GROMACS .gro file of C-alpha atoms in nm:
model
  211
    1MET     CA    1 -15.495  17.434   7.613
    2THR     CA    2 -15.631  17.620   7.374
    3ASP     CA    3 -15.963  17.493   7.160
    4ASP     CA    4 -15.692  17.472   6.856
    5ALA     CA    5 -15.536  17.215   7.046
    6ASP     CA    6 -15.815  17.021   7.116
    7HIS     CA    7 -15.953  16.974   6.799
    8GLY     CA    8 -15.689  17.077   6.538
    9SER     CA    9 -15.628  17.294   6.309
   10PRO     CA   10 -15.917  17.295   6.010
   11PRO     CA   11 -15.812  17.127   5.646
   12PRO     CA   12 -15.711  17.371   5.373
   13PRO     CA   13 -16.029  17.486   5.216
   14ASP     CA   14 -15.950  17.301   4.886
   15ALA     CA   15 -15.835  16.960   5.097
   16PRO     CA   16 -16.068  16.652   4.988
   17PRO     CA   17 -16.278  16.522   5.305
   18SER     CA   18 -16.100  16.310   5.525
   19GLY     CA   19 -16.077  15.958   5.437
   20ASP     CA   20 -16.137  16.025   5.015
   21PRO     CA   21 -15.919  15.992   4.838
   22PRO     CA   22 -15.794  16.265   4.588
   23PRO     CA   23 -15.953  16.318   4.257
   24ALA     CA   24 -15.763  16.142   3.954
   25GLU     CA   25 -15.563  16.357   3.755
   26GLU     CA   26 -15.747  16.405   3.380
   27GLY     CA   27 -15.651  16.479   3.037
   28PRO     CA   28 -15.769  16.572   2.758
   29GLU     CA   29 -16.158  16.471   2.683
   30GLY     CA   30 -16.188  16.347   3.046
   31MET     CA   31 -15.918  16.069   2.988
   32PRO     CA   32 -15.707  15.983   3.295
   33THR     CA   33 -15.322  16.067   3.293
   34GLY     CA   34 -15.103  15.773   3.127
   35GLY     CA   35 -15.091  15.498   2.918
   36VAL     CA   36 -15.100  15.738   2.594
   37GLN     CA   37 -14.883  15.999   2.625
   38ASP     CA   38 -14.681  16.271   2.441
   39VAL     CA   39 -14.963  16.330   2.152
   40ARG     CA   40 -14.821  16.595   1.940
   41MET     CA   41 -15.152  16.638   1.651
   42PRO     CA   42 -15.159  16.922   1.435
   43ASP     CA   43 -15.542  16.988   1.542
   44ASP     CA   44 -15.836  16.784   1.653
   45GLU     CA   45 -15.939  16.680   1.361
   46ARG     CA   46 -15.641  16.528   1.238
   47ARG     CA   47 -15.620  16.224   1.565
   48PRO     CA   48 -15.867  16.024   1.434
   49ARG     CA   49 -15.702  15.931   1.096
   50LEU     CA   50 -15.339  15.848   1.247
   51ALA     CA   51 -15.530  15.654   1.578
   52LEU     CA   52 -15.675  15.423   1.295
   53ILE     CA   53 -15.307  15.340   1.224
   54LEU     CA   54 -15.201  15.295   1.575
   55ILE     CA   55 -15.526  15.099   1.734
   56PRO     CA   56 -15.538  14.842   1.494
   57LEU     CA   57 -15.164  14.778   1.483
   58VAL     CA   58 -15.153  14.740   1.844
   59ALA     CA   59 -15.496  14.523   1.848
   60LEU     CA   60 -15.271  14.285   1.567
   61ALA     CA   61 -15.032  14.219   1.868
   62ALA     CA   62 -15.293  14.069   2.094
   63VAL     CA   63 -15.413  13.696   2.077
   64SER     CA   64 -15.709  13.541   2.268
   65VAL     CA   65 -15.491  13.364   2.551
   66ALA     CA   66 -15.512  13.378   2.917
   67LEU     CA   67 -15.178  13.377   3.067
   68ALA     CA   68 -15.138  13.284   3.408
   69ALA     CA   69 -14.916  13.536   3.587
   70LEU     CA   70 -14.530  13.480   3.556
   71GLY     CA   71 -14.228  13.497   3.783
   72TRP     CA   72 -13.983  13.685   3.616
   73SER     CA   73 -13.641  13.671   3.627
   74GLU     CA   74 -13.348  13.868   3.474
   75ALA     CA   75 -13.065  13.631   3.605
   76THR     CA   76 -13.034  13.264   3.650
   77ASP     CA   77 -12.795  13.094   3.885
   78ALA     CA   78 -12.567  12.868   3.657
   79ASN     CA   79 -12.330  13.050   3.388
   80ALA     CA   80 -12.438  12.839   3.075
   81GLU     CA   81 -12.818  12.890   3.181
   82LEU     CA   82 -12.765  13.274   3.206
   83ASP     CA   83 -12.570  13.263   2.842
   84ASP     CA   84 -12.891  13.094   2.702
   85ALA     CA   85 -13.087  13.388   2.884
   86ASP     CA   86 -12.904  13.634   2.764
   87GLU     CA   87 -12.976  13.518   2.392
   88ALA     CA   88 -13.306  13.440   2.467
   89ARG     CA   89 -13.338  13.805   2.603
   90ARG     CA   90 -13.142  13.978   2.299
   91VAL     CA   91 -13.346  13.742   2.053
   92ALA     CA   92 -13.691  13.905   2.232
   93ALA     CA   93 -13.552  14.250   2.230
   94GLU     CA   94 -13.477  14.237   1.890
   95PHE     CA   95 -13.796  14.072   1.792
   96GLY     CA   96 -14.008  14.310   2.020
   97GLU     CA   97 -13.855  14.634   1.779
   98ALA     CA   98 -13.959  14.469   1.445
   99TYR     CA   99 -14.288  14.335   1.552
  100LEU     CA  100 -14.431  14.683   1.570
  101SER     CA  101 -14.214  14.852   1.316
  102PHE     CA  102 -14.323  14.901   0.962
  103ASP     CA  103 -14.289  15.135   0.661
  104THR     CA  104 -14.548  15.218   0.426
  105ASP     CA  105 -14.205  15.200   0.128
  106ASP     CA  106 -14.106  14.874   0.278
  107VAL     CA  107 -14.363  14.631   0.456
  108GLU     CA  108 -14.277  14.338   0.312
  109GLY     CA  109 -13.920  14.386   0.379
  110ALA     CA  110 -14.008  14.454   0.729
  111THR     CA  111 -14.232  14.168   0.776
  112ASP     CA  112 -13.949  13.942   0.636
  113ARG     CA  113 -13.719  14.112   0.890
  114LEU     CA  114 -13.965  13.999   1.145
  115LEU     CA  115 -14.030  13.633   1.049
  116THR     CA  116 -13.628  13.597   1.075
  117LEU     CA  117 -13.645  13.602   1.449
  118ALA     CA  118 -13.975  13.359   1.455
  119THR     CA  119 -14.020  12.963   1.393
  120GLU     CA  120 -14.205  12.811   1.078
  121THR     CA  121 -14.528  12.784   1.316
  122PHE     CA  122 -14.555  13.164   1.385
  123ALA     CA  123 -14.454  13.213   1.042
  124ASP     CA  124 -14.695  13.066   0.875
  125GLU     CA  125 -14.977  13.182   1.119
  126PHE     CA  126 -14.854  13.556   1.052
  127GLU     CA  127 -14.840  13.540   0.690
  128SER     CA  128 -15.178  13.385   0.663
  129THR     CA  129 -15.372  13.659   0.946
  130ARG     CA  130 -15.222  13.951   1.008
  131ALA     CA  131 -14.970  14.033   0.699
  132PRO     CA  132 -15.275  14.106   0.479
  133SER     CA  133 -15.399  14.357   0.757
  134ILE     CA  134 -15.013  14.533   0.804
  135GLU     CA  135 -15.023  14.569   0.411
  136GLU     CA  136 -15.404  14.717   0.424
  137LEU     CA  137 -15.297  14.952   0.671
  138PHE     CA  138 -14.988  15.100   0.530
  139ALA     CA  139 -15.093  15.095   0.158
  140ALA     CA  140 -15.346  15.430   0.213
  141GLY     CA  141 -15.047  15.676   0.268
  142ASP     CA  142 -14.669  15.766   0.399
  143THR     CA  143 -14.700  15.609   0.730
  144VAL     CA  144 -14.431  15.466   0.947
  145THR     CA  145 -14.412  15.280   1.292
  146ARG     CA  146 -14.109  15.277   1.496
  147ALA     CA  147 -14.084  15.073   1.826
  148SER     CA  148 -13.803  15.122   2.091
  149VAL     CA  149 -13.806  14.823   2.314
  150GLN     CA  150 -13.765  14.967   2.708
  151ASP     CA  151 -13.703  14.633   2.878
  152VAL     CA  152 -13.670  14.293   2.837
  153PHE     CA  153 -13.759  14.042   3.142
  154THR     CA  154 -13.711  13.695   3.066
  155GLY     CA  155 -13.808  13.369   3.264
  156GLU     CA  156 -13.660  13.106   3.400
  157LEU     CA  157 -13.567  12.825   3.148
  158ASP     CA  158 -13.760  12.542   3.102
  159GLY     CA  159 -13.517  12.322   2.852
  160ASP     CA  160 -13.580  12.462   2.506
  161ARG     CA  161 -13.881  12.703   2.599
  162THR     CA  162 -13.890  13.049   2.807
  163ARG     CA  163 -14.097  13.323   2.797
  164ALA     CA  164 -14.031  13.713   2.775
  165LEU     CA  165 -14.216  14.019   2.880
  166VAL     CA  166 -14.075  14.297   2.606
  167VAL     CA  167 -14.205  14.658   2.707
  168VAL     CA  168 -14.209  14.919   2.395
  169ASP     CA  169 -14.287  15.281   2.315
  170ILE     CA  170 -14.411  15.337   1.967
  171ASP     CA  171 -14.379  15.669   1.722
  172ALA     CA  172 -14.578  15.687   1.475
  173SER     CA  173 -14.571  15.972   1.224
  174GLY     CA  174 -14.776  16.025   0.845
  175PRO     CA  175 -14.947  16.288   0.665
  176GLU     CA  176 -15.182  16.353   0.965
  177GLY     CA  177 -14.898  16.428   1.269
  178GLU     CA  178 -14.735  16.236   1.479
  179GLN     CA  179 -14.845  16.000   1.780
  180ARG     CA  180 -14.673  15.839   2.048
  181LEU     CA  181 -14.739  15.553   2.234
  182VAL     CA  182 -14.548  15.429   2.551
  183GLY     CA  183 -14.540  15.137   2.765
  184LEU     CA  184 -14.717  14.893   2.560
  185SER     CA  185 -14.648  14.547   2.691
  186PHE     CA  186 -14.650  14.209   2.511
  187VAL     CA  187 -14.532  13.821   2.617
  188LEU     CA  188 -14.301  13.624   2.393
  189GLU     CA  189 -14.311  13.221   2.370
  190LEU     CA  190 -13.952  13.120   2.260
  191VAL     CA  191 -13.860  12.788   2.181
  192ARG     CA  192 -13.477  12.703   2.092
  193GLU     CA  193 -13.445  12.534   1.765
  194ASP     CA  194 -13.052  12.412   1.626
  195SER     CA  195 -12.950  12.640   1.939
  196THR     CA  196 -13.122  12.914   1.837
  197TRP     CA  197 -13.411  13.132   2.002
  198LEU     CA  198 -13.688  13.181   1.766
  199VAL     CA  199 -14.025  13.324   1.872
  200ASP     CA  200 -14.327  13.057   1.900
  201ALA     CA  201 -14.609  13.296   1.991
  202VAL     CA  202 -14.667  13.654   2.113
  203GLY     CA  203 -14.966  13.741   2.365
  204PRO     CA  204 -15.114  13.973   2.580
  205ALA     CA  205 -14.917  14.060   2.907
  206PRO     CA  206 -15.066  13.918   3.249
  207PHE     CA  207 -15.257  14.220   3.447
  208PRO     CA  208 -15.222  14.236   3.776
  209GLU     CA  209 -15.523  14.076   3.987
  210VAL     CA  210 -15.720  14.272   4.214
  211VAL     CA  211 -15.757  14.150   4.572
   0.00000   0.00000   0.00000
């Protein structure tokens, strides 16, 4: 038996040392790939201005509420519950699209459409704390954001309440160029009022626990 057979072939010159994970791929300016993708800007000087639109808008979607991990399910056993879950999922998808879709020319109209899918409690809180920030954000220029729903997962029904995890992509355009944010997720608390599902609260998606 030869020495090569005894000791194995040497690793390729560019291979990382045995036992070490390969280095993470990095995007522009050292940022890991994933998260924000498909960024198309005319030049580097125009990025900060458009980022000032997307970042605060996404921040408006978050609330300081700690949510436990949820057992997500896209179906239930009983036909009646299945119908209820389908309707709750439909409302969650419609809300998810409206929640982050605004146009400089019609911020008020976009807000009104959003609040038709919400409870009075949510509407009061949104109009008093978030709507003014959105109006200010879009008042400076010809800016449009469009959210497209990629997935909706509903939790088990608990009487007239349920939760839905919504995943959206956001496209933003304005005088400075275009930007795309993919895979943004958030949790909706839905309640049924007079046989109609409405959104009562919005919170951040739970992060997986590192063990």
